[in-house]
Short mmCIF file of C-alpha atoms in Angstrom, two decimals:
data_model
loop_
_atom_site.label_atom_id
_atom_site.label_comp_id
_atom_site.label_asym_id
_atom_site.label_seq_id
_atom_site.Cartn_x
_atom_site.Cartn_y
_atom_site.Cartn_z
CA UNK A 1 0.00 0.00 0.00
CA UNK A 2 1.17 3.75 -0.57
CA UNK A 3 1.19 6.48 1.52
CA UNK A 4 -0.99 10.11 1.50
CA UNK A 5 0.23 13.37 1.96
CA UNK A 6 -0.07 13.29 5.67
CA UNK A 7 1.92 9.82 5.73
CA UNK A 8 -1.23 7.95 6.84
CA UNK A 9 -1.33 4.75 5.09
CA UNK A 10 -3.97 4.16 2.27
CA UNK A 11 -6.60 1.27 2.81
CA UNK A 12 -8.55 0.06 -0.26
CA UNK A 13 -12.52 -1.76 0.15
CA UNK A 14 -14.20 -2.82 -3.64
CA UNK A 15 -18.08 -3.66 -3.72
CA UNK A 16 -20.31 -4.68 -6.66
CA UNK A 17 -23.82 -5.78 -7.28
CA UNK A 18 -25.98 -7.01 -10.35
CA UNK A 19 -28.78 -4.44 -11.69
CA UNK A 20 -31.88 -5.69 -13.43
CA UNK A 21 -31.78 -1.87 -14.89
CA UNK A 22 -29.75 0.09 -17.37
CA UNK A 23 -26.33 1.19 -16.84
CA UNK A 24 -27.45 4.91 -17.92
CA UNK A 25 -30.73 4.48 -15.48
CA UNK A 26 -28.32 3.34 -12.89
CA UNK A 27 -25.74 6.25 -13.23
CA UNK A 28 -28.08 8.75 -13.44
CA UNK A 29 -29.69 8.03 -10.26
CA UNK A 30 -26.47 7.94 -8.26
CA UNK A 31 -24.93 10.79 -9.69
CA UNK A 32 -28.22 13.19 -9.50
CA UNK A 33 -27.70 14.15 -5.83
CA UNK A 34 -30.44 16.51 -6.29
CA UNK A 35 -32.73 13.58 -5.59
CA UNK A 36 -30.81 11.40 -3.42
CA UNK A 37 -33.16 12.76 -0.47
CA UNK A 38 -35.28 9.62 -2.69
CA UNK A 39 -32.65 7.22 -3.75
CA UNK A 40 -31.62 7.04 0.10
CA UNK A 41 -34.03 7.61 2.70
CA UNK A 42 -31.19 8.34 5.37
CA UNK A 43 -30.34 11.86 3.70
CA UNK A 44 -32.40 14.09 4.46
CA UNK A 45 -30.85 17.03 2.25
CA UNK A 46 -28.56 18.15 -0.51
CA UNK A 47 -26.87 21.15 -1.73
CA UNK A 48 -24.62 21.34 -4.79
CA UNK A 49 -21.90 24.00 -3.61
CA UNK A 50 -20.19 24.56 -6.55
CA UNK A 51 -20.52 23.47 -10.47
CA UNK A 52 -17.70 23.52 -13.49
CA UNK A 53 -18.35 21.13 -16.31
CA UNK A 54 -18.12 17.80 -15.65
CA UNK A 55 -16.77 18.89 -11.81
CA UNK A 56 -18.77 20.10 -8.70
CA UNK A 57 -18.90 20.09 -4.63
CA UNK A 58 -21.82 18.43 -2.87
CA UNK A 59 -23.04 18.98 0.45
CA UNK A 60 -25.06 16.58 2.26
CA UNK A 61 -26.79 15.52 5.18
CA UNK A 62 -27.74 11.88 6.44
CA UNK A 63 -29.65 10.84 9.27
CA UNK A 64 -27.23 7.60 10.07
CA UNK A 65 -29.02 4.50 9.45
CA UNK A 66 -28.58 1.64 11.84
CA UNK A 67 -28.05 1.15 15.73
CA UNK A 68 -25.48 3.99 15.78
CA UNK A 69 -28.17 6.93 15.22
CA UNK A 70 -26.87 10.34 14.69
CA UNK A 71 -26.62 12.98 12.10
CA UNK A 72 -23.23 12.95 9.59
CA UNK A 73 -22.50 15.88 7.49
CA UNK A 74 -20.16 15.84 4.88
CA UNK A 75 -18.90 17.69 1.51
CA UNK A 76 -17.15 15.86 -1.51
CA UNK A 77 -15.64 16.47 -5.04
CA UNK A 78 -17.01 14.58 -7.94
CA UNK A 79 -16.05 13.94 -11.04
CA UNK A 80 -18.58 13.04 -13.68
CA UNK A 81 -18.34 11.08 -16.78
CA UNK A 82 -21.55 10.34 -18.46
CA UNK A 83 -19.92 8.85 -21.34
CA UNK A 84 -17.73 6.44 -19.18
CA UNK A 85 -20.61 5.77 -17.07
CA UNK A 86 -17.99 6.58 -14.24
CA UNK A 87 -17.79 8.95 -10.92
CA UNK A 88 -14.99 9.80 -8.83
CA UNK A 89 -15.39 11.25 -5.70
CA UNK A 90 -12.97 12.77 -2.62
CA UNK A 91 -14.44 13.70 0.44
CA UNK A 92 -13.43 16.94 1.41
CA UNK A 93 -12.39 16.54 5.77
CA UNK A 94 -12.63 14.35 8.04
CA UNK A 95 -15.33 12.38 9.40
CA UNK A 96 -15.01 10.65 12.98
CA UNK A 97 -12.09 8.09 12.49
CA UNK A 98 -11.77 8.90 8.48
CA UNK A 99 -9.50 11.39 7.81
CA UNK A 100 -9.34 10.81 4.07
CA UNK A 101 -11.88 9.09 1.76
CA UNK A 102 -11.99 8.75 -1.52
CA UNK A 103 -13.16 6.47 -5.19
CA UNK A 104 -14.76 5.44 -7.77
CA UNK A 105 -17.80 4.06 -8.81
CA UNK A 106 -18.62 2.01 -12.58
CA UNK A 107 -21.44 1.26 -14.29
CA UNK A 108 -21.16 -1.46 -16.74
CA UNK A 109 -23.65 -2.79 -19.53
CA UNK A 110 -24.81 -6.13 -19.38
CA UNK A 111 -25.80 -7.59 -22.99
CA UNK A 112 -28.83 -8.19 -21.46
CA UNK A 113 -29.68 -4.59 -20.51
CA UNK A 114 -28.77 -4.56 -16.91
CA UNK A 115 -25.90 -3.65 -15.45
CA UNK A 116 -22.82 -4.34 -12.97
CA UNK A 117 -21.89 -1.16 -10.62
CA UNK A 118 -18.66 -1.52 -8.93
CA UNK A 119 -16.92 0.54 -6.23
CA UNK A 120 -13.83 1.38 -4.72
CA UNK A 121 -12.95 3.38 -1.90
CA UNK A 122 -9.52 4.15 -0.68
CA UNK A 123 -9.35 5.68 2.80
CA UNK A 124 -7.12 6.86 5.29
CA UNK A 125 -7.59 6.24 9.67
CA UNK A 126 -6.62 6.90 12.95
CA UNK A 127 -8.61 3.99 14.20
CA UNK A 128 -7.95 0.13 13.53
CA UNK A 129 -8.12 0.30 9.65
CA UNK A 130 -10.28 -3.14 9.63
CA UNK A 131 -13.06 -1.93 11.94
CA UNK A 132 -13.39 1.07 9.64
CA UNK A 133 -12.80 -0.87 6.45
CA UNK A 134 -16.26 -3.19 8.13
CA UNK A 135 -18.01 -0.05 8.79
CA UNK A 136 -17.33 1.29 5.10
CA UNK A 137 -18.80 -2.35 4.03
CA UNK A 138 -21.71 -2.42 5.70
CA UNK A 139 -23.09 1.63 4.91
CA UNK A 140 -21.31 0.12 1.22
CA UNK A 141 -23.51 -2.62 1.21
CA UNK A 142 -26.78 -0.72 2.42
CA UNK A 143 -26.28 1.63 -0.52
CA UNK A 144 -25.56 -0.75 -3.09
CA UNK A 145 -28.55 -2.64 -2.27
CA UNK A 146 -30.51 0.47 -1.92
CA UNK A 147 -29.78 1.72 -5.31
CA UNK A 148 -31.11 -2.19 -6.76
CA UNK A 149 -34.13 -1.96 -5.26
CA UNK A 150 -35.16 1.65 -6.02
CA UNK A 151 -33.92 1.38 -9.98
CA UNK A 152 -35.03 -1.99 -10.50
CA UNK A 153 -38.63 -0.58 -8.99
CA UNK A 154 -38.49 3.09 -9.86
CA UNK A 155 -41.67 3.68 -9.04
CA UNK A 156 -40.27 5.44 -5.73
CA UNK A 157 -38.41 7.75 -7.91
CA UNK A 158 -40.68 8.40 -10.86
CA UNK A 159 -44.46 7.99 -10.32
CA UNK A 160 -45.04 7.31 -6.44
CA UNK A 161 -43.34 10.80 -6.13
CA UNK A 162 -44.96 13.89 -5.06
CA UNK A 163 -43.59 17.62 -5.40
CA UNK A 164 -45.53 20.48 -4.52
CA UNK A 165 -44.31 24.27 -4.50
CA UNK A 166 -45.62 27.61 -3.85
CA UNK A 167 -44.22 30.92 -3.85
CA UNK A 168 -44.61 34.52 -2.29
CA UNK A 169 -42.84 37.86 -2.22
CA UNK A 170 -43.34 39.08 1.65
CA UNK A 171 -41.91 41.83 3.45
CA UNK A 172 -38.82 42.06 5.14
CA UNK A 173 -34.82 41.09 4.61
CA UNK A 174 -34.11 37.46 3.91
CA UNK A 175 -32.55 37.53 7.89
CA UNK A 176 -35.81 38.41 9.35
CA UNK A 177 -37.82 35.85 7.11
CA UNK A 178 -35.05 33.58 8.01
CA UNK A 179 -35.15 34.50 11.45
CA UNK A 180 -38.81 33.81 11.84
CA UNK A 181 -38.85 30.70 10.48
CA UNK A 182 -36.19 29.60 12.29
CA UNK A 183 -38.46 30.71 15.38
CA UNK A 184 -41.15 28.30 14.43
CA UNK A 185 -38.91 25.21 13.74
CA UNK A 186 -38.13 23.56 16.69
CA UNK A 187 -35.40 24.78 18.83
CA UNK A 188 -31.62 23.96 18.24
CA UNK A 189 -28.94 24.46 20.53
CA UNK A 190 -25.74 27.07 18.94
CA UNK A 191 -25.52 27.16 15.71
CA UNK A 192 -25.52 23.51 14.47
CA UNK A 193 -26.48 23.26 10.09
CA UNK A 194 -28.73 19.83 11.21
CA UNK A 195 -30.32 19.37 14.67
CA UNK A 196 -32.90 16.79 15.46
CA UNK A 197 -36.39 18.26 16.93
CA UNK A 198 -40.40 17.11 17.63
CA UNK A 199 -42.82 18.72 15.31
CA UNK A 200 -46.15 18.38 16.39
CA UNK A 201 -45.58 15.44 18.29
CA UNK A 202 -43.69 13.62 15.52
CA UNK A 203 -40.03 13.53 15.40
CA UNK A 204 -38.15 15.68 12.80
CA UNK A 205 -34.56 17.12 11.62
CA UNK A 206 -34.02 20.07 10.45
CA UNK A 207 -31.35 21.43 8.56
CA UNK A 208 -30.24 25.62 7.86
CA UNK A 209 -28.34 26.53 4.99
CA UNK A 210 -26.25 29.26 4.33
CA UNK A 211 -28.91 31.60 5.88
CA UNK A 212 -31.08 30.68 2.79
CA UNK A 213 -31.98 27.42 2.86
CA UNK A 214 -34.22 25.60 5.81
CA UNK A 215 -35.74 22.37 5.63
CA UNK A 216 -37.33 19.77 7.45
CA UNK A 217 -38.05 16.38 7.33
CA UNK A 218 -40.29 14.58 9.29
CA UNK A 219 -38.58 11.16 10.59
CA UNK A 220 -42.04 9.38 11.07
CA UNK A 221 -43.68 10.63 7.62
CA UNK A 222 -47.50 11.10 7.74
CA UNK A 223 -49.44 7.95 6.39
CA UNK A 224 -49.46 7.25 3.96
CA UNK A 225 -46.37 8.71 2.55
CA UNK A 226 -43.59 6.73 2.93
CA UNK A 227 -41.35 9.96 2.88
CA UNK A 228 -42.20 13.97 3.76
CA UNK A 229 -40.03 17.02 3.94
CA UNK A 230 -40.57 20.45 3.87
CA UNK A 231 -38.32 22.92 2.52
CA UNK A 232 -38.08 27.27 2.49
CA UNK A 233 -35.37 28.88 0.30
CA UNK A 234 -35.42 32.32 0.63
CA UNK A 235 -33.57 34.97 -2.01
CA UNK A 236 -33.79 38.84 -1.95
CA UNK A 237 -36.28 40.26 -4.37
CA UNK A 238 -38.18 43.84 -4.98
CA UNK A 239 -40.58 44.19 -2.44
CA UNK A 240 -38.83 42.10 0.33
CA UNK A 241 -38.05 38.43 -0.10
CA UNK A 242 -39.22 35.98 -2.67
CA UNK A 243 -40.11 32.84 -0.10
CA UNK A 244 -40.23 29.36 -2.07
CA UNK A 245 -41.95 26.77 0.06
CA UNK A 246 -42.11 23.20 -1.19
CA UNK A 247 -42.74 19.17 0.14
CA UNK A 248 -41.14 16.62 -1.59
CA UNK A 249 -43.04 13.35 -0.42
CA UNK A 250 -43.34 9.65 -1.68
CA UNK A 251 -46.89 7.78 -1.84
CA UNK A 252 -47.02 4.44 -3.44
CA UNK A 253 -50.82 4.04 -1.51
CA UNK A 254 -53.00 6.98 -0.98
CA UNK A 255 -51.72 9.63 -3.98
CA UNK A 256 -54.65 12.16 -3.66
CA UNK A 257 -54.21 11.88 -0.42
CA UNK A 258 -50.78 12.75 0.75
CA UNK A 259 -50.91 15.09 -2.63
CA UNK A 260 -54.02 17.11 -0.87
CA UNK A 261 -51.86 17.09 2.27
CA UNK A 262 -48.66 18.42 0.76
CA UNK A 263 -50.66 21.20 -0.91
CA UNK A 264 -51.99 22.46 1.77
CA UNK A 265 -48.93 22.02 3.57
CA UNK A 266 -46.98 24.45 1.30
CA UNK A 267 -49.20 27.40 1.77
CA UNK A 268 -49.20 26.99 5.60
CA UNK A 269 -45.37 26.90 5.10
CA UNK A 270 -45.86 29.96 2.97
CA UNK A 271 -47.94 31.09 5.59
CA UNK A 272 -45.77 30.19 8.51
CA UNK A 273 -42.80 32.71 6.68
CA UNK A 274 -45.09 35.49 6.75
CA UNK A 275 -46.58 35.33 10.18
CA UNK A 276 -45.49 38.95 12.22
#
């Protein structure tokens, strides 16, 4: 093995899994992080930071899956190749015992018209490198067969999914909209970008943005929907500030229903930004 540029010693995992879907369907829905709030139903938000050609920066935020609990925030650099069918990716920091993480992922055409996606990480530790090579494995593992089931049934990122948005110019600076809203969310405790939180009895994260952005999703989504969050993204406009409210939920039972409830939703969100 080589070394990095802080003389930690590089540790290399490789994963792969057979896809009953294209390679391009595959790609696509790993690589559009936009919608990974869908793909994976432990992230609860995304922000793309930056954005140069095939190159951008990607913030996001996960609700850890598993017995461990917790929140995990982290930004990387991707590369995208769309021709290739290839992504490769450096987390930018460190995250509890990694201190460098990095790799690849491939999707390859099947002649039958599925696919095999492989990955490799590389990764550098403090810790004992095979207890965090295991932990890479298993969240490795959980994602890989994530990404089968949801392509292989898209209907949980196609037609089972509901968006609904509103929008309003209201009075004020974006800080006092932001302000106010933040008011109404439940509390958090300094000045943490993701804080867990109860919501009218139901449990909830919520996540602030570069003074911007807020969102919220609910960890026990209303039934039927299989997945709720709320969102405000606020931008300076003539007048006072141009307040974007949306709910991005998923309903395989019960459209009209959770579509009726996201609706409304939005314009008490819209509502909720306003409020003096």
């Amino acid at each position: 093995m080589s070394t990095s540029t802080t003389d930690r010693e590089i540790h290399r995992t490789r994963a792969g899994i057979e896809i009953d879907a294209s390679a391009d369907t595959v790609y696509r829905a790993l690589t559009d992080v936009a919608d990974w709030p869908l793909l994976y139903p432990w992230i609860a938000h995304t922000e793309t930071l930056s954005q140069q050609g095939q190159d951008d920066e990607v913030k996001f935020w996960a609700v850890r899956p598993g017995p461990e609990g917790g929140l995990r925030i982290w930004t990387s650099r991707r590369t995208l190749d769309p021709v290739a069918l290839r992504m490769d990716f450096a987390q930018q920091g460190s995250v509890g015992p990694i201190k460098e993480l990095g790799g690849t992922w491939d999707f390859l055409p099947r002649p039958d018209g599925g696919c095999r996606v492989v990955s490799g990480h590389w990764f550098t530790t403090d810790a004992d490198p095979a207890e965090t090579a295991g932990e890479l494995d298993r969240h490795g593992g959980l994602q890989m067969r994530t990404l089968k089931s949801k392509t292989e049934q898209p209907g949980s990122l196609t037609s089972d999914v509901i968006r609904v948005e509103d929008r309003a110019v209201l009075a004020g600076s974006v800080a006092s909209v932001h302000a106010r809203l933040l008011d109404a969310l439940p509390w958090r405790d300094g000045e943490e970008s993701a804080w867990f939180g109860t919501q009218d009895g139901a449990p909830t994260v919520q996540i602030e943005h570069g003074g911007h952005t807020l969102v919220q999703k609910l960890l026990t989504p209303p039934a039927p929907a299989e997945l709720y969050r709320r969102r405000w993204r606020l931008v300076e406009a003539p007048g006072g500030v141009l307040v974007t409210a949306d709910v991005l939920a998923v309903a395989p039972a019960g459209r009209d229903r959770v579509l009726a409830m996201a609706t409304n939703d939005v314009r008490s969100a819209l509502a909720l930004a306003g409020q003096r």
